[in-house]
Amino acid sequence: LYLKNEIQFPNKNNDWISMQIWAKDYTPAKSVFLVPPSKSGFRVFSSRTIVGDIKDGAVVIYSKQYALKWSQTMKELSSFEKMNKNEFIELKKTYNYDYLIAKKSMKIDLPKVFENDSYTLYKI
């Protein structure tokens, strides 16, 4: 946002944004993240690749092939918040991601890398 000749950034005390900034500062640039598919915008401050999120569906109007791929990904991630360690490990075989971000309340038995009040970052 541009106000009064100054660029105004969103509140960096936001847990979702702080997770993104941490990821950018402390993970390799080529890292791939599995994020909650209903939570969009992880790429904004992290500059990292994600498996996909709900907003990626906006580009399906340009490509039938992409639409089918995105739809399949969202279907596979539809129960994200109910998944357990083994299900996330199984998804890694398909999406080859390096890190998992989940709501802190999910309590997944994987190595924790970082957490804040709302989210936990796991290495997988």
PDB file of C-alpha atoms in Angstrom:
ATOM      1  CA  LEU A   1       0.000   0.000   0.000  1.00  0.00           C
ATOM      2  CA  TYR A   2       1.237   3.460  -0.798  1.00  0.00           C
ATOM      3  CA  LEU A   3       0.167   6.160   1.650  1.00  0.00           C
ATOM      4  CA  LYS A   4       1.610   9.616   2.309  1.00  0.00           C
ATOM      5  CA  ASN A   5       4.670   8.939   0.126  1.00  0.00           C
ATOM      6  CA  GLU A   6       5.608   5.900   2.242  1.00  0.00           C
ATOM      7  CA  ILE A   7       5.215   2.230   1.544  1.00  0.00           C
ATOM      8  CA  GLN A   8       3.102   0.671   4.289  1.00  0.00           C
ATOM      9  CA  PHE A   9       3.617  -3.040   4.943  1.00  0.00           C
ATOM     10  CA  PRO A  10       1.137  -5.284   6.696  1.00  0.00           C
ATOM     11  CA  ASN A  11       1.663  -5.851  10.393  1.00  0.00           C
ATOM     12  CA  LYS A  12       4.709  -8.104  10.705  1.00  0.00           C
ATOM     13  CA  ASN A  13       3.469  -9.229  14.117  1.00  0.00           C
ATOM     14  CA  ASN A  14       0.910 -11.332  12.243  1.00  0.00           C
ATOM     15  CA  ASP A  15       1.816 -15.009  12.852  1.00  0.00           C
ATOM     16  CA  TRP A  16       1.305 -15.993   9.208  1.00  0.00           C
ATOM     17  CA  ILE A  17       3.611 -13.223   8.006  1.00  0.00           C
ATOM     18  CA  SER A  18       6.237 -13.915  10.693  1.00  0.00           C
ATOM     19  CA  MET A  19       6.289 -17.573   9.561  1.00  0.00           C
ATOM     20  CA  GLN A  20       6.924 -16.431   6.001  1.00  0.00           C
ATOM     21  CA  ILE A  21       9.729 -14.085   7.027  1.00  0.00           C
ATOM     22  CA  TRP A  22      11.347 -16.780   9.155  1.00  0.00           C
ATOM     23  CA  ALA A  23      11.177 -19.214   6.221  1.00  0.00           C
ATOM     24  CA  LYS A  24      12.835 -16.695   3.922  1.00  0.00           C
ATOM     25  CA  ASP A  25      15.600 -15.950   6.414  1.00  0.00           C
ATOM     26  CA  TYR A  26      16.358 -19.516   7.556  1.00  0.00           C
ATOM     27  CA  THR A  27      15.519 -22.013   4.805  1.00  0.00           C
ATOM     28  CA  PRO A  28      17.244 -22.658   1.470  1.00  0.00           C
ATOM     29  CA  ALA A  29      15.795 -20.631  -1.407  1.00  0.00           C
ATOM     30  CA  LYS A  30      14.843 -23.791  -3.322  1.00  0.00           C
ATOM     31  CA  SER A  31      12.818 -25.228  -0.432  1.00  0.00           C
ATOM     32  CA  VAL A  32       9.251 -26.368  -1.102  1.00  0.00           C
ATOM     33  CA  PHE A  33       6.551 -25.935   1.550  1.00  0.00           C
ATOM     34  CA  LEU A  34       3.294 -27.734   2.146  1.00  0.00           C
ATOM     35  CA  VAL A  35       1.033 -25.110   3.684  1.00  0.00           C
ATOM     36  CA  PRO A  36      -2.598 -25.289   4.782  1.00  0.00           C
ATOM     37  CA  PRO A  37      -4.379 -25.116   1.407  1.00  0.00           C
ATOM     38  CA  SER A  38      -7.045 -22.775   2.764  1.00  0.00           C
ATOM     39  CA  LYS A  39      -4.408 -20.249   3.888  1.00  0.00           C
ATOM     40  CA  SER A  40      -3.162 -18.165   0.966  1.00  0.00           C
ATOM     41  CA  GLY A  41      -0.265 -15.794   0.458  1.00  0.00           C
ATOM     42  CA  PHE A  42       2.698 -17.763   1.808  1.00  0.00           C
ATOM     43  CA  ARG A  43       4.819 -16.850  -1.215  1.00  0.00           C
ATOM     44  CA  VAL A  44       4.451 -13.108  -0.571  1.00  0.00           C
ATOM     45  CA  PHE A  45       7.031 -12.665   2.197  1.00  0.00           C
ATOM     46  CA  SER A  46       8.726 -16.069   2.093  1.00  0.00           C
ATOM     47  CA  SER A  47       9.760 -16.069  -1.560  1.00  0.00           C
ATOM     48  CA  ARG A  48       9.426 -19.844  -1.364  1.00  0.00           C
ATOM     49  CA  THR A  49       7.640 -22.416  -3.489  1.00  0.00           C
ATOM     50  CA  ILE A  50       4.521 -24.089  -2.114  1.00  0.00           C
ATOM     51  CA  VAL A  51       2.667 -27.241  -3.156  1.00  0.00           C
ATOM     52  CA  GLY A  52      -0.450 -25.137  -3.682  1.00  0.00           C
ATOM     53  CA  ASP A  53      -3.245 -23.213  -2.052  1.00  0.00           C
ATOM     54  CA  ILE A  54      -6.856 -22.380  -2.745  1.00  0.00           C
ATOM     55  CA  LYS A  55      -6.007 -19.099  -4.507  1.00  0.00           C
ATOM     56  CA  ASP A  56      -3.928 -20.927  -7.120  1.00  0.00           C
ATOM     57  CA  GLY A  57      -7.246 -22.017  -8.576  1.00  0.00           C
ATOM     58  CA  ALA A  58      -7.753 -18.553 -10.048  1.00  0.00           C
ATOM     59  CA  VAL A  59      -5.434 -19.428 -12.936  1.00  0.00           C
ATOM     60  CA  VAL A  60      -7.331 -22.587 -13.930  1.00  0.00           C
ATOM     61  CA  ILE A  61      -9.225 -20.629 -16.566  1.00  0.00           C
ATOM     62  CA  TYR A  62      -6.034 -20.480 -18.642  1.00  0.00           C
ATOM     63  CA  SER A  63      -5.202 -24.163 -18.838  1.00  0.00           C
ATOM     64  CA  LYS A  64      -7.282 -27.318 -18.684  1.00  0.00           C
ATOM     65  CA  GLN A  65      -4.171 -29.325 -17.774  1.00  0.00           C
ATOM     66  CA  TYR A  66      -3.369 -26.987 -14.879  1.00  0.00           C
ATOM     67  CA  ALA A  67      -7.011 -27.002 -13.753  1.00  0.00           C
ATOM     68  CA  LEU A  68      -7.006 -30.792 -13.523  1.00  0.00           C
ATOM     69  CA  LYS A  69      -3.688 -30.831 -11.647  1.00  0.00           C
ATOM     70  CA  TRP A  70      -4.791 -28.102  -9.194  1.00  0.00           C
ATOM     71  CA  SER A  71      -8.122 -29.816  -8.615  1.00  0.00           C
ATOM     72  CA  GLN A  72      -6.392 -33.124  -7.833  1.00  0.00           C
ATOM     73  CA  THR A  73      -3.990 -31.404  -5.415  1.00  0.00           C
ATOM     74  CA  MET A  74      -6.819 -29.653  -3.571  1.00  0.00           C
ATOM     75  CA  LYS A  75      -8.721 -32.943  -3.377  1.00  0.00           C
ATOM     76  CA  GLU A  76      -5.683 -34.684  -1.854  1.00  0.00           C
ATOM     77  CA  LEU A  77      -5.267 -31.848   0.655  1.00  0.00           C
ATOM     78  CA  SER A  78      -8.960 -31.495   1.503  1.00  0.00           C
ATOM     79  CA  SER A  79      -8.522 -33.156   4.905  1.00  0.00           C
ATOM     80  CA  PHE A  80      -5.237 -31.337   5.655  1.00  0.00           C
ATOM     81  CA  GLU A  81      -6.206 -30.316   9.198  1.00  0.00           C
ATOM     82  CA  LYS A  82      -7.086 -33.916  10.110  1.00  0.00           C
ATOM     83  CA  MET A  83      -3.973 -35.529   8.628  1.00  0.00           C
ATOM     84  CA  ASN A  84      -1.361 -37.304  10.722  1.00  0.00           C
ATOM     85  CA  LYS A  85       2.380 -37.842  10.394  1.00  0.00           C
ATOM     86  CA  ASN A  86       2.048 -40.893   8.114  1.00  0.00           C
ATOM     87  CA  GLU A  87      -0.337 -39.121   5.754  1.00  0.00           C
ATOM     88  CA  PHE A  88       2.026 -36.150   5.439  1.00  0.00           C
ATOM     89  CA  ILE A  89       4.948 -38.499   4.784  1.00  0.00           C
ATOM     90  CA  GLU A  90       2.890 -40.247   2.103  1.00  0.00           C
ATOM     91  CA  LEU A  91       2.096 -36.869   0.469  1.00  0.00           C
ATOM     92  CA  LYS A  92       5.815 -36.138   0.303  1.00  0.00           C
ATOM     93  CA  LYS A  93       6.155 -38.985  -2.202  1.00  0.00           C
ATOM     94  CA  THR A  94       3.817 -37.131  -4.559  1.00  0.00           C
ATOM     95  CA  TYR A  95       4.763 -33.493  -3.933  1.00  0.00           C
ATOM     96  CA  ASN A  96       8.400 -33.744  -2.815  1.00  0.00           C
ATOM     97  CA  TYR A  97       8.185 -30.920  -0.297  1.00  0.00           C
ATOM     98  CA  ASP A  98      10.810 -30.092   2.346  1.00  0.00           C
ATOM     99  CA  TYR A  99       8.768 -28.382   5.046  1.00  0.00           C
ATOM    100  CA  LEU A 100       5.264 -28.595   6.425  1.00  0.00           C
ATOM    101  CA  ILE A 101       3.412 -25.697   8.052  1.00  0.00           C
ATOM    102  CA  ALA A 102       0.426 -26.595  10.195  1.00  0.00           C
ATOM    103  CA  LYS A 103      -1.739 -24.881  12.746  1.00  0.00           C
ATOM    104  CA  LYS A 104      -0.070 -25.231  16.121  1.00  0.00           C
ATOM    105  CA  SER A 105      -3.100 -27.112  17.450  1.00  0.00           C
ATOM    106  CA  MET A 106      -2.457 -30.027  15.038  1.00  0.00           C
ATOM    107  CA  LYS A 107       0.462 -31.534  17.048  1.00  0.00           C
ATOM    108  CA  ILE A 108       2.209 -33.623  14.383  1.00  0.00           C
ATOM    109  CA  ASP A 109       4.985 -36.011  15.430  1.00  0.00           C
ATOM    110  CA  LEU A 110       7.699 -34.593  13.171  1.00  0.00           C
ATOM    111  CA  PRO A 111      10.819 -32.533  13.923  1.00  0.00           C
ATOM    112  CA  LYS A 112       9.857 -28.932  14.715  1.00  0.00           C
ATOM    113  CA  VAL A 113      11.971 -26.238  13.111  1.00  0.00           C
ATOM    114  CA  PHE A 114      10.110 -23.110  14.202  1.00  0.00           C
ATOM    115  CA  GLU A 115       6.830 -22.159  15.805  1.00  0.00           C
ATOM    116  CA  ASN A 116       4.904 -19.108  16.834  1.00  0.00           C
ATOM    117  CA  ASP A 117       1.576 -18.679  18.621  1.00  0.00           C
ATOM    118  CA  SER A 118      -0.451 -19.982  15.658  1.00  0.00           C
ATOM    119  CA  TYR A 119       1.706 -22.179  13.411  1.00  0.00           C
ATOM    120  CA  THR A 120       4.410 -24.842  13.578  1.00  0.00           C
ATOM    121  CA  LEU A 121       7.010 -25.442  10.879  1.00  0.00           C
ATOM    122  CA  TYR A 122       8.160 -29.050  10.536  1.00  0.00           C
ATOM    123  CA  LYS A 123      11.040 -30.531   8.554  1.00  0.00           C
ATOM    124  CA  ILE A 124       9.926 -33.583   6.639  1.00  0.00           C
TER     125      ILE A 124
END
